Coordinates of C-alpha atoms and ligand atoms in Angstrom, one line a residue:
M1 CA 69.5 39.0 -44.7
K2 CA 68.9 35.3 -44.8
T3 CA 65.3 34.2 -45.3
S4 CA 64.4 31.2 -43.2
R5 CA 60.9 30.1 -44.0
A6 CA 60.2 27.6 -41.2
A7 CA 58.5 24.3 -41.8
L8 CA 55.4 25.1 -39.9
V9 CA 53.0 27.1 -42.1
L10 CA 49.6 28.0 -40.8
T11 CA 47.2 29.4 -43.3
L12 CA 44.4 31.4 -41.7
L13 CA 41.6 33.4 -43.2
F14 CA 41.1 36.7 -41.5
G15 CA 40.7 40.4 -42.1
C16 CA 43.7 42.1 -43.7
G17 CA 45.3 45.0 -41.8
T18 CA 44.5 48.6 -42.1
A19 CA 43.1 49.7 -45.5
P20 CA 46.0 51.1 -47.6
T21 CA 43.5 53.2 -49.6
P22 CA 40.7 55.2 -48.2
V23 CA 37.3 53.5 -48.5
P24 CA 34.3 55.7 -47.9
A25 CA 32.2 54.7 -44.8
P26 CA 29.2 52.7 -45.9
P27 CA 25.9 54.5 -45.7
A28 CA 24.3 51.7 -43.4
P29 CA 22.6 52.9 -40.2
P30 CA 24.9 53.1 -37.1
T31 CA 25.6 49.8 -35.5
T32 CA 27.0 49.1 -32.1
T33 CA 29.3 46.1 -31.8
T34 CA 31.4 44.9 -29.0
A35 CA 34.3 42.6 -28.5
T36 CA 35.1 41.5 -25.0
A37 CA 38.6 40.6 -23.9
S38 CA 37.8 37.0 -23.2
A39 CA 35.9 35.9 -26.2
A40 CA 36.1 36.3 -30.0
A41 CA 32.8 38.0 -31.1
P42 CA 31.1 36.5 -34.1
P43 CA 31.5 38.4 -37.3
T44 CA 29.0 41.2 -37.5
A45 CA 26.9 42.4 -40.4
S46 CA 29.1 45.5 -40.7
A47 CA 32.3 43.5 -40.9
A48 CA 34.5 43.9 -44.0
P49 CA 33.9 41.6 -46.9
T50 CA 35.9 38.3 -46.8
P51 CA 39.5 39.2 -47.5
P52 CA 42.1 37.1 -49.3
P53 CA 44.0 34.4 -47.3
V54 CA 47.0 35.6 -45.4
V55 CA 49.8 33.1 -44.7
L56 CA 51.1 33.2 -41.1
A57 CA 54.1 31.1 -40.3
P58 CA 54.7 30.1 -37.6
G59 CA 53.4 33.1 -35.6
F60 CA 50.4 31.5 -34.1
P61 CA 51.6 28.1 -32.7
A62 CA 49.1 25.3 -32.4
G63 CA 47.2 25.7 -29.2
W64 CA 47.9 29.4 -28.9
P65 CA 44.9 30.7 -26.9
Y66 CA 44.2 34.0 -28.7
P67 CA 42.9 33.4 -32.2
A68 CA 44.2 35.3 -35.2
D69 CA 40.8 35.3 -36.7
A70 CA 38.9 36.9 -33.8
A71 CA 36.4 39.6 -34.9
P72 CA 37.0 43.1 -33.6
A73 CA 34.3 45.5 -32.4
T74 CA 33.5 47.8 -35.3
G75 CA 32.0 51.2 -35.7
Q76 CA 31.4 53.8 -38.4
H77 CA 31.5 56.8 -36.1
G78 CA 33.8 56.1 -33.2
M79 CA 35.4 53.6 -31.0
V80 CA 36.5 53.3 -27.4
V81 CA 38.7 50.5 -26.1
T82 CA 39.8 50.2 -22.4
D83 CA 40.7 47.6 -19.8
A84 CA 37.4 48.1 -17.9
A85 CA 34.0 47.7 -19.5
L86 CA 32.3 50.4 -17.4
A87 CA 34.9 52.9 -18.4
T88 CA 34.5 52.0 -22.1
K89 CA 30.8 52.6 -21.8
V90 CA 31.4 56.1 -20.3
G91 CA 33.7 57.0 -23.2
L92 CA 31.2 55.7 -25.8
E93 CA 28.3 57.7 -24.2
M94 CA 30.4 60.8 -24.3
L95 CA 31.1 60.3 -28.0
K96 CA 27.5 59.6 -28.7
A97 CA 26.5 62.8 -26.8
G98 CA 28.6 64.9 -29.1
G99 CA 31.9 65.0 -27.3
N100 CA 35.0 64.6 -29.4
A101 CA 37.7 61.9 -28.8
V102 CA 39.4 64.1 -26.2
D103 CA 36.2 64.8 -24.2
A104 CA 35.6 61.0 -24.3
A105 CA 39.1 60.2 -23.2
V106 CA 39.0 62.6 -20.2
A107 CA 35.6 61.1 -19.1
T108 CA 37.0 57.6 -19.6
A109 CA 40.1 58.4 -17.5
F110 CA 38.1 59.7 -14.6
A111 CA 35.8 56.7 -14.9
L112 CA 38.9 54.4 -14.8
A113 CA 39.9 56.1 -11.6
V114 CA 36.7 54.8 -10.0
V115 CA 36.1 51.4 -11.6
Y116 CA 39.7 50.3 -12.1
P117 CA 41.5 51.6 -9.0
G118 CA 44.4 49.2 -9.4
A119 CA 45.7 51.4 -12.3
G120 CA 43.1 54.1 -13.2
N121 CA 43.8 57.0 -10.9
L122 CA 43.8 60.4 -9.4
G123 CA 47.0 59.6 -7.4
G124 CA 49.3 58.8 -10.4
G125 CA 50.1 60.2 -13.8
G126 CA 50.5 59.4 -17.4
F127 CA 50.9 60.5 -21.0
M128 CA 48.5 61.3 -23.8
V129 CA 49.2 61.4 -27.5
A130 CA 46.4 62.9 -29.6
R131 CA 45.7 63.8 -33.2
V132 CA 43.0 66.5 -33.4
D133 CA 42.0 68.1 -36.7
G134 CA 45.0 66.5 -38.3
A135 CA 47.6 68.0 -35.8
P136 CA 49.6 65.8 -33.4
H137 CA 49.9 66.6 -29.7
S138 CA 51.6 65.0 -26.7
L139 CA 50.8 65.8 -23.1
D140 CA 53.1 64.9 -20.2
F141 CA 51.3 64.5 -16.9
R142 CA 54.0 62.4 -15.3
E143 CA 54.6 62.5 -11.6
T144 CA 57.4 64.6 -10.2
A145 CA 59.8 63.7 -7.3
P146 CA 58.8 65.6 -4.2
S147 CA 61.0 68.7 -3.6
K148 CA 62.5 67.0 -0.5
A149 CA 63.7 64.0 -2.5
G150 CA 67.2 63.9 -3.9
H151 CA 69.8 61.7 -5.6
D152 CA 70.5 59.7 -2.4
T153 CA 67.0 59.5 -0.9
F154 CA 67.0 55.8 -1.5
A155 CA 70.7 55.0 -1.4
A156 CA 70.8 54.0 2.3
K157 CA 67.3 52.5 2.3
P158 CA 66.5 49.1 0.9
T159 CA 64.8 49.4 -2.5
G160 CA 64.6 45.7 -3.0
K161 CA 65.7 43.4 -5.7
P162 CA 63.8 43.2 -9.0
D163 CA 60.5 41.4 -8.4
D164 CA 60.6 42.1 -4.7
K165 CA 57.4 43.6 -3.6
G166 CA 58.9 45.7 -0.8
G167 CA 61.5 48.4 -0.6
T168 CA 61.0 52.0 0.1
A169 CA 60.7 53.1 -3.5
R170 CA 57.9 50.5 -4.1
L171 CA 55.8 50.2 -1.1
G172 CA 54.5 52.9 1.3
H173 CA 54.6 56.7 1.5
L174 CA 58.2 57.3 0.3
A175 CA 57.4 55.6 -3.0
S176 CA 55.1 58.3 -4.3
G177 CA 55.7 61.1 -6.7
V178 CA 53.5 64.2 -6.9
P179 CA 50.4 63.1 -8.9
G180 CA 49.9 64.5 -12.4
S181 CA 46.6 63.0 -13.6
V182 CA 44.2 65.8 -12.6
A183 CA 46.4 68.5 -14.1
G184 CA 46.8 66.5 -17.3
L185 CA 43.2 65.7 -17.8
W186 CA 42.3 69.4 -17.2
E187 CA 44.9 70.5 -19.8
A188 CA 43.7 68.0 -22.3
H189 CA 40.1 69.1 -22.0
Q190 CA 41.0 72.8 -22.0
K191 CA 43.1 72.7 -25.1
L192 CA 41.7 69.9 -27.2
G193 CA 38.2 69.2 -26.0
S194 CA 35.3 70.0 -28.4
K195 CA 34.1 72.9 -26.2
K196 CA 30.7 71.3 -26.4
K197 CA 31.1 69.4 -23.2
T198 CA 31.9 71.2 -20.0
W199 CA 34.5 70.1 -17.5
A200 CA 31.7 69.2 -15.1
E201 CA 30.0 67.2 -17.8
V202 CA 33.0 65.0 -18.4
L203 CA 33.4 64.4 -14.7
A204 CA 29.8 63.6 -14.1
P205 CA 29.8 59.9 -15.1
A206 CA 32.8 59.2 -12.7
I207 CA 31.1 61.0 -9.9
K208 CA 27.9 58.9 -10.4
L209 CA 29.9 55.7 -10.4
A210 CA 31.7 56.6 -7.2
S211 CA 28.7 57.9 -5.3
E212 CA 26.0 55.4 -6.5
G213 CA 28.4 52.5 -6.9
F214 CA 28.7 49.7 -9.4
I215 CA 28.4 46.0 -9.3
V216 CA 31.7 44.3 -8.7
D217 CA 32.8 41.7 -11.2
A218 CA 35.1 38.7 -10.6
E219 CA 38.1 40.5 -12.0
F220 CA 37.8 43.3 -9.6
T221 CA 37.6 40.9 -6.6
A222 CA 40.5 38.8 -7.9
S223 CA 42.8 41.8 -8.5
I224 CA 42.2 43.0 -4.9
G225 CA 42.8 39.5 -3.7
Q226 CA 46.1 39.3 -5.5
N227 CA 47.2 42.5 -3.9
A228 CA 45.6 42.0 -0.5
E229 CA 49.0 41.9 1.4
R230 CA 50.0 45.3 0.0
L231 CA 46.6 46.8 0.7
S232 CA 46.2 45.3 4.2
K233 CA 49.3 47.3 5.5
Y234 CA 47.5 50.6 5.2
P235 CA 44.3 51.2 7.2
A236 CA 42.5 53.4 4.6
S237 CA 43.3 50.9 1.8
A238 CA 42.2 48.0 4.0
K239 CA 38.9 49.8 4.8
L240 CA 38.2 50.5 1.2
F241 CA 39.3 47.3 -0.6
L242 CA 39.2 44.7 2.2
P243 CA 36.0 45.3 4.1
D244 CA 35.8 42.6 6.9
G245 CA 39.3 41.7 5.9
K246 CA 38.3 40.2 2.6
P247 CA 38.4 41.6 -1.0
V248 CA 35.2 43.4 -2.0
A249 CA 32.8 40.6 -3.0
T250 CA 31.8 39.8 -6.6
G251 CA 28.2 40.8 -7.2
S252 CA 28.2 43.4 -4.4
T253 CA 27.7 47.1 -5.1
W254 CA 30.9 49.0 -4.3
K255 CA 30.8 52.7 -3.6
N256 CA 33.6 55.1 -2.9
A257 CA 31.9 58.1 -1.2
E258 CA 35.1 59.8 -0.3
L259 CA 36.4 59.7 -3.9
A260 CA 33.0 61.0 -5.1
V261 CA 33.5 64.1 -2.9
V262 CA 37.0 64.6 -4.3
L263 CA 35.8 64.2 -7.9
K264 CA 33.0 66.7 -7.2
R265 CA 35.5 69.2 -5.8
I266 CA 37.6 68.8 -9.0
A267 CA 34.4 69.2 -11.1
D268 CA 33.6 72.4 -9.3
K269 CA 37.1 74.0 -8.9
G270 CA 39.2 72.4 -11.7
P271 CA 42.7 71.3 -10.7
K272 CA 42.5 73.6 -7.6
G273 CA 40.0 71.0 -6.3
F274 CA 42.9 68.6 -6.1
Y275 CA 46.1 70.5 -5.8
E276 CA 44.8 73.0 -3.2
G277 CA 42.2 73.1 -0.5
P278 CA 40.8 70.0 1.4
T279 CA 42.1 67.4 -1.0
A280 CA 45.7 68.7 -0.8
D281 CA 45.3 68.9 3.0
L282 CA 44.3 65.3 3.1
L283 CA 47.1 64.2 0.9
A284 CA 49.7 66.2 2.8
A285 CA 48.4 64.8 6.1
E286 CA 48.6 61.3 4.7
M287 CA 52.3 61.9 3.8
K288 CA 53.1 63.3 7.1
S289 CA 51.5 60.4 9.0
G290 CA 53.4 57.8 6.9
G291 CA 56.8 59.5 6.6
G292 CA 56.3 60.5 2.9
L293 CA 57.8 63.6 1.3
I294 CA 55.0 65.2 -0.7
T295 CA 54.0 68.6 0.7
K296 CA 51.3 71.1 -0.1
P297 CA 53.7 73.4 -2.0
D298 CA 54.7 70.3 -4.1
L299 CA 51.1 69.9 -5.0
A300 CA 50.5 73.5 -5.7
R301 CA 53.5 73.6 -8.0
Y302 CA 52.6 70.7 -10.2
K303 CA 52.1 71.4 -13.9
A304 CA 51.3 69.1 -16.8
K305 CA 53.3 69.9 -19.9
W306 CA 52.7 69.9 -23.7
R307 CA 55.7 68.5 -25.5
A308 CA 56.7 68.1 -29.1
P309 CA 55.7 64.6 -30.0
I310 CA 58.2 62.1 -31.4
E311 CA 57.4 61.5 -35.0
F312 CA 59.0 58.9 -37.3
S313 CA 58.2 56.9 -40.3
Y314 CA 57.9 53.1 -40.5
R315 CA 57.4 51.4 -43.8
G316 CA 56.0 54.7 -45.2
N317 CA 53.6 55.2 -42.3
K318 CA 53.9 58.1 -39.9
V319 CA 54.1 57.2 -36.2
V320 CA 53.4 59.8 -33.6
S321 CA 54.5 58.9 -30.0
M322 CA 55.5 60.2 -26.6
P323 CA 58.7 62.1 -26.1
P324 CA 60.8 62.2 -22.8
P325 CA 60.2 62.0 -20.0
S326 CA 58.7 58.9 -21.5
S327 CA 61.3 56.8 -23.2
G328 CA 58.4 55.2 -25.2
G329 CA 58.5 57.1 -28.4
V330 CA 62.3 57.4 -28.7
T331 CA 62.8 53.7 -28.0
L332 CA 60.0 52.7 -30.3
A333 CA 61.6 54.8 -33.0
M334 CA 65.1 53.3 -32.4
I335 CA 63.7 49.8 -32.7
S336 CA 61.7 50.7 -35.8
Q337 CA 64.6 52.5 -37.5
I338 CA 67.0 49.7 -36.9
L339 CA 64.5 47.3 -38.4
E340 CA 63.7 49.4 -41.4
G341 CA 67.1 48.3 -42.7
Y342 CA 65.8 44.7 -42.9
D343 CA 63.2 43.4 -45.3
L344 CA 60.9 42.0 -42.6
P345 CA 57.8 42.0 -44.8
K346 CA 59.5 39.4 -46.9
E347 CA 60.0 37.1 -43.8
S348 CA 57.3 34.8 -42.5
F349 CA 55.6 36.4 -39.6
H350 CA 57.6 35.6 -36.5
S351 CA 60.1 33.3 -38.3
P352 CA 63.3 32.8 -36.3
A353 CA 65.1 35.1 -38.7
E354 CA 62.6 37.9 -38.2
L355 CA 62.6 37.4 -34.4
H356 CA 66.4 37.5 -34.3
Y357 CA 66.5 41.0 -35.9
I358 CA 63.7 42.2 -33.7
F359 CA 65.4 41.0 -30.5
E360 CA 68.7 42.6 -31.5
A361 CA 67.0 45.9 -32.3
M362 CA 65.2 45.8 -29.0
R363 CA 68.4 45.0 -27.1
R364 CA 70.3 48.0 -28.6
A365 CA 67.4 50.4 -28.3
F366 CA 67.0 49.5 -24.6
I367 CA 70.7 49.9 -23.9
A368 CA 70.6 53.5 -25.3
R369 CA 67.3 54.2 -23.4
N370 CA 68.7 53.1 -20.1
E371 CA 72.0 54.9 -20.4
K372 CA 70.9 58.2 -22.0
L373 CA 67.4 59.2 -21.3
G374 CA 65.8 61.2 -18.4
D375 CA 63.6 64.1 -17.7
P376 CA 64.3 66.7 -20.5
D377 CA 63.9 69.5 -18.0
F378 CA 66.9 68.2 -16.1
V379 CA 69.2 66.4 -18.6
K380 CA 70.0 66.7 -22.3
N381 CA 68.4 63.8 -24.1
P382 CA 70.4 63.0 -27.3
V383 CA 67.1 62.5 -29.2
E384 CA 68.4 63.8 -32.5
E385 CA 71.3 61.5 -32.4
L386 CA 69.3 58.4 -31.4
L387 CA 66.8 59.0 -34.1
S388 CA 69.3 59.7 -36.9
P389 CA 69.7 57.3 -39.7
A390 CA 73.4 57.2 -38.8
W391 CA 72.6 55.8 -35.4
A392 CA 70.4 53.1 -36.8
T393 CA 73.1 52.2 -39.4
A394 CA 75.8 52.0 -36.7
Q395 CA 73.6 49.6 -34.7
R396 CA 72.9 47.4 -37.7
A397 CA 76.6 47.1 -38.3
T398 CA 76.9 45.4 -34.9
I399 CA 74.2 42.8 -35.6
K400 CA 75.3 39.5 -36.9
D401 CA 72.9 37.7 -39.3
D402 CA 72.9 34.4 -37.5
K403 CA 73.9 35.0 -33.9
A404 CA 72.7 36.8 -30.9
T405 CA 75.0 39.5 -29.5
P406 CA 75.5 39.0 -25.7
T407 CA 74.5 42.2 -24.0
V408 CA 77.8 42.2 -22.2
E409 CA 79.6 42.8 -25.5
L410 CA 77.6 46.1 -25.8
Q411 CA 77.3 47.1 -22.2
P412 CA 78.5 45.9 -18.8
V413 CA 75.8 43.8 -17.1
A414 CA 74.5 44.4 -13.6
K415 CA 74.2 41.2 -11.6
D416 CA 70.8 41.6 -10.1
S417 CA 68.7 42.6 -13.0
G418 CA 65.4 40.7 -13.3
G419 CA 62.0 41.8 -14.3
A420 CA 58.4 42.2 -13.1
G421 CA 55.0 42.5 -14.5
P422 CA 51.8 44.7 -14.6
H423 CA 50.0 47.2 -13.9
T424 CA 49.0 50.4 -15.7
T425 CA 46.2 51.0 -18.1
N426 CA 46.1 52.2 -21.7
F427 CA 43.1 53.1 -23.6
S428 CA 42.2 54.5 -27.0
V429 CA 39.4 56.6 -28.4
V430 CA 38.6 57.8 -31.9
D431 CA 35.7 59.9 -33.2
E432 CA 33.8 60.6 -36.3
Q433 CA 36.0 63.4 -37.4
G434 CA 39.0 61.1 -37.4
N435 CA 40.5 62.5 -34.2
A436 CA 42.3 60.0 -32.0
V437 CA 43.6 59.7 -28.5
A438 CA 46.0 57.2 -27.0
L439 CA 46.3 57.6 -23.3
T440 CA 48.3 55.6 -20.8
T441 CA 47.9 56.2 -17.1
T442 CA 49.3 54.5 -14.1
I443 CA 50.1 54.4 -10.4
N444 CA 53.0 52.1 -11.5
W445 CA 52.4 48.7 -9.8
F446 CA 48.9 47.4 -9.4
Y447 CA 47.5 49.4 -6.5
G448 CA 50.6 51.6 -6.5
S449 CA 52.3 52.2 -3.2
G450 CA 49.4 50.4 -1.4
V451 CA 48.6 53.7 0.4
T452 CA 45.1 55.2 0.1
V453 CA 44.8 58.8 1.1
A454 CA 42.7 58.6 4.3
G455 CA 39.5 60.6 3.8
A456 CA 40.0 60.9 0.0
G457 CA 39.4 57.4 -1.4
F458 CA 42.3 57.2 -3.9
L459 CA 45.5 55.3 -4.0
L460 CA 48.9 56.9 -4.4
N461 CA 51.5 55.8 -6.9
N462 CA 54.8 54.0 -6.4
E463 CA 56.4 55.7 -9.3
M464 CA 59.7 56.6 -7.5
D465 CA 60.9 53.2 -8.4
D466 CA 60.9 54.2 -12.1
F467 CA 63.9 56.4 -11.3
A468 CA 67.4 55.0 -11.1
T469 CA 67.0 55.2 -7.3
V470 CA 70.5 53.9 -7.1
P471 CA 72.1 54.4 -10.6
G472 CA 73.4 51.1 -12.0
K473 CA 71.2 49.0 -9.8
A474 CA 68.1 47.3 -11.3
N475 CA 64.7 48.6 -10.5
G476 CA 61.5 46.5 -10.1
Y477 CA 61.3 45.9 -13.8
G478 CA 65.0 44.9 -14.0
L479 CA 65.9 48.1 -15.8
V480 CA 69.5 49.1 -15.0
Q481 CA 69.4 52.8 -15.6
G482 CA 72.0 55.6 -15.3
E483 CA 72.5 59.1 -13.9
P484 CA 70.3 60.8 -16.4
N485 CA 67.4 59.1 -14.6
A486 CA 68.7 59.7 -11.1
V487 CA 66.4 61.2 -8.5
A488 CA 66.4 65.0 -8.2
P489 CA 63.8 67.4 -6.5
N490 CA 60.8 68.1 -8.8
K491 CA 62.2 65.8 -11.6
R492 CA 60.1 63.4 -13.6
M493 CA 61.1 59.8 -13.5
L494 CA 61.7 58.2 -16.9
S495 CA 58.8 56.1 -18.2
S496 CA 58.2 53.4 -20.8
M497 CA 54.6 54.5 -21.6
S498 CA 54.1 54.6 -25.3
P499 CA 50.7 56.0 -26.3
S500 CA 51.1 56.1 -30.1
I501 CA 49.1 56.9 -33.2
V502 CA 49.9 55.7 -36.7
V503 CA 48.9 57.7 -39.7
G504 CA 48.6 55.7 -42.9
K505 CA 49.8 56.6 -46.3
D506 CA 46.3 58.0 -47.1
G507 CA 46.6 60.5 -44.2
H508 CA 43.9 58.8 -42.1
V509 CA 44.7 57.6 -38.6
S510 CA 45.2 53.8 -39.1
L511 CA 46.3 52.6 -35.6
V512 CA 45.9 53.8 -32.1
L513 CA 48.2 51.9 -29.8
G514 CA 49.5 51.8 -26.2
A515 CA 50.0 49.3 -23.4
A516 CA 50.5 48.5 -19.8
G517 CA 53.5 46.5 -18.6
G518 CA 56.5 48.6 -17.6
P519 CA 59.3 48.2 -20.2
T520 CA 57.3 45.5 -22.1
I521 CA 55.0 48.4 -23.1
I522 CA 57.4 49.5 -25.7
T523 CA 58.0 46.1 -27.2
A524 CA 54.4 45.1 -27.2
V525 CA 53.4 48.3 -29.0
F526 CA 56.2 47.7 -31.5
L527 CA 55.1 44.1 -32.2
E528 CA 51.5 45.2 -32.8
L529 CA 52.6 47.9 -35.1
A530 CA 54.9 45.6 -37.0
G531 CA 52.3 42.9 -37.2
V532 CA 50.1 45.3 -39.2
L533 CA 52.7 47.3 -41.1
D534 CA 55.1 44.6 -41.9
H535 CA 52.8 41.7 -42.4
G536 CA 49.3 43.1 -43.1
L537 CA 47.8 41.4 -40.1
S538 CA 44.4 42.4 -39.0
L539 CA 44.2 44.5 -35.8
M540 CA 42.9 41.5 -33.9
A541 CA 45.6 39.2 -35.2
A542 CA 48.3 41.7 -34.3
T543 CA 46.9 42.2 -30.8
N544 CA 46.4 38.5 -30.2
A545 CA 49.8 37.3 -31.6
P546 CA 52.4 36.0 -29.2
R547 CA 54.6 38.7 -27.6
F548 CA 58.3 38.8 -26.9
H549 CA 60.5 41.2 -24.9
E550 CA 64.2 41.9 -24.9
Q551 CA 65.6 44.8 -22.8
G552 CA 69.3 44.1 -22.9
Q553 CA 69.6 43.4 -19.2
P554 CA 69.0 40.7 -18.0
D555 CA 70.3 39.0 -21.1
V556 CA 67.3 36.8 -21.7
V557 CA 64.3 37.1 -24.0
T558 CA 61.0 37.0 -22.1
I559 CA 58.4 35.1 -24.1
E560 CA 54.7 34.3 -23.4
K561 CA 54.0 30.7 -22.5
D562 CA 53.4 28.6 -25.7
G563 CA 54.3 31.7 -27.8
L564 CA 57.1 29.9 -29.6
T565 CA 56.9 26.5 -31.4
D566 CA 59.7 24.0 -30.6
V567 CA 61.1 24.7 -34.1
Q568 CA 61.2 28.4 -33.5
R569 CA 62.7 28.0 -30.1
K570 CA 65.4 25.6 -31.1
S571 CA 66.5 27.7 -34.0
L572 CA 66.7 30.8 -31.8
E573 CA 68.5 28.9 -29.1
A574 CA 71.0 27.7 -31.7
M575 CA 71.7 31.4 -32.4
G576 CA 72.5 31.9 -28.7
Y577 CA 69.2 33.1 -27.2
T578 CA 68.0 32.1 -23.8
F579 CA 64.3 32.4 -22.9
K580 CA 62.3 33.0 -19.8
E581 CA 58.5 32.3 -20.0
R582 CA 55.9 34.5 -18.5
G583 CA 52.1 33.9 -18.4
H584 CA 51.5 36.9 -20.5
I585 CA 53.3 40.0 -21.6
A586 CA 51.7 43.5 -21.4
D587 CA 48.1 44.6 -21.9
A588 CA 47.8 46.3 -25.2
P589 CA 44.3 47.1 -26.4
S590 CA 44.2 48.8 -29.8
I591 CA 42.1 50.6 -32.4
G592 CA 42.5 50.4 -36.2
W593 CA 40.9 51.8 -39.2
A594 CA 40.1 49.3 -41.9
N595 CA 37.8 49.3 -44.9
G596 CA 36.1 52.5 -43.8
L597 CA 35.4 51.3 -40.3
W598 CA 37.0 51.7 -36.9
A599 CA 38.0 48.4 -35.5
G600 CA 38.6 47.9 -31.7
A601 CA 40.6 45.1 -30.1
A602 CA 40.3 44.7 -26.3
E603 CA 43.3 42.9 -24.7
P604 CA 42.4 39.2 -24.7
R605 CA 45.1 38.4 -22.1
R606 CA 43.1 39.9 -19.3
N607 CA 39.4 39.7 -18.4
G608 CA 37.3 42.8 -18.1
G609 CA 38.4 44.9 -21.1
L610 CA 35.9 46.0 -23.7
A611 CA 35.9 47.6 -27.2
L612 CA 32.8 49.4 -28.1
G613 CA 32.1 51.1 -31.4
Y614 CA 29.0 52.8 -32.8
Ligands
DON701 O1 56.1 54.5 -16.5 C1 56.4 53.4 -16.6 O2 57.1 52.9 -17.4 C2 55.8 52.4 -15.6 N1 55.6 53.1 -14.3 C3 54.6 51.8 -16.1 C4 54.1 50.8 -15.2 C5 53.3 49.7 -15.8 O3 53.1 49.7 -17.0 C6 53.0 48.7 -14.9 N2 52.5 47.6 -15.6 N3 51.6 47.2 -16.2

């Protein structure tokens, strides 16, 4: 491997990555620190002692808006990081009241369903990776195709080009899979909760937020405004989010009484409060009125599933991530294992040489993902083969040291692949016992299908577009996927969600990661992980660093605006890369363990996120 130390060298002083050796927690009294998404908090009294200088080159270009030396939130006992401040507070209170990380995660997820309705949900699904008492777990509560959906449900109906907002798999009733969130959160609490907090107790904060309301911030109003067209098409959505035809006003108190009733039913009856009885009646009626396919038997049949997590090693650390039907863990492992064959730690952070290998690894991993993965209950996923050293070696053999490989040389390229952006939400929770939860949940696009269930106050997902609705044709994220991910009745659509936990060489959880952003989830999680494990970056620096995304098709690397210097860009263009700029890539809040403290990094690319430790 050639070492290209680029001319631009930026030396920055900041906290080194996760502690390689265990350091006992200091005996100081508990402190609460926060880091908001939009501002770097000043260093706190409990911050680690000044570390040695770390050389970054040229990873943080001049003028890059998110500083490498931002201070994280810290806490001796626990930490919660989410995309919505009110939900973070709910999680933290649950930890302080004696709940474990899983109790807090379940409470947080229900709170997100109220205060962050664009992505938090009852009408969607997700994945959880947890480490409890040292044991890894992964829980699949992905939506399923309705039993009346099939391979050709969308073949004759327009599904839209990538980036199109419309299409039957993206907007309206046909776009929704059977929701999994309530079943998943119930399973998580039943199996891994502390048993000190009842189901009703973990739902109580969300019920209070929905019934008493909360003060709307500018972010909430803006996100509704950006999606007003989608929401205005459906009367129950318009009534809830666009009162008087305008987005809910900043500073007003927003209540969702219908959602409060549904949450109360779930608190009283468990999953039956959602999948049966009045909530199921309302959902099925909504489907019927709008030409959707989900029926009451579909709801009654839904089951969340525990699956064996994907586990792999990266630079001597153990990574635990999500198996199919999410592609997240397998694809993360493929990228990592290809790159373990290169001495990236010797490279300057984000040098053109390093980025070249990273892009090529991403390209090859995505080609395999798109062709080979699907719901494991329906298709055989060649996971063993894809995670074998032989597979990684074979991929490396096709990578040239100084040249990009056009995707067409590895796979035929579909003409219309493109790519779209957010939204979903990932959050992380850790507790005093060292337990950790990474949970990603979504209704796919921001505000999902646009359809709110009349009388029930929650939005439905547009997850059907994650299937290869027409195999070989790009979906809304530009992913060109194959038959293994074709639609079938009761099948789960392939996901990119990548909740992940890294266990350091000392056996302690060292990173808790995950992201929103469709396929960019996988690459954003990888880049954070590599920032810390390859280059010793602090959690904040790894979170704040520029992100890049390569998914094979379209054959273009997506980069964040100003994320590359001219020197980096020109060197990479000379190797054959072309770039497409995007305002920002993914939302990836994270937690790390460093110097005996939990550190929390809210996502600086969006407003409203919050990390809180205690
Ligand atoms: O499961 C998936 O891969 C997508 N439905 C995730 C959607 C997402 O992250 C949207 N963007 N932020």
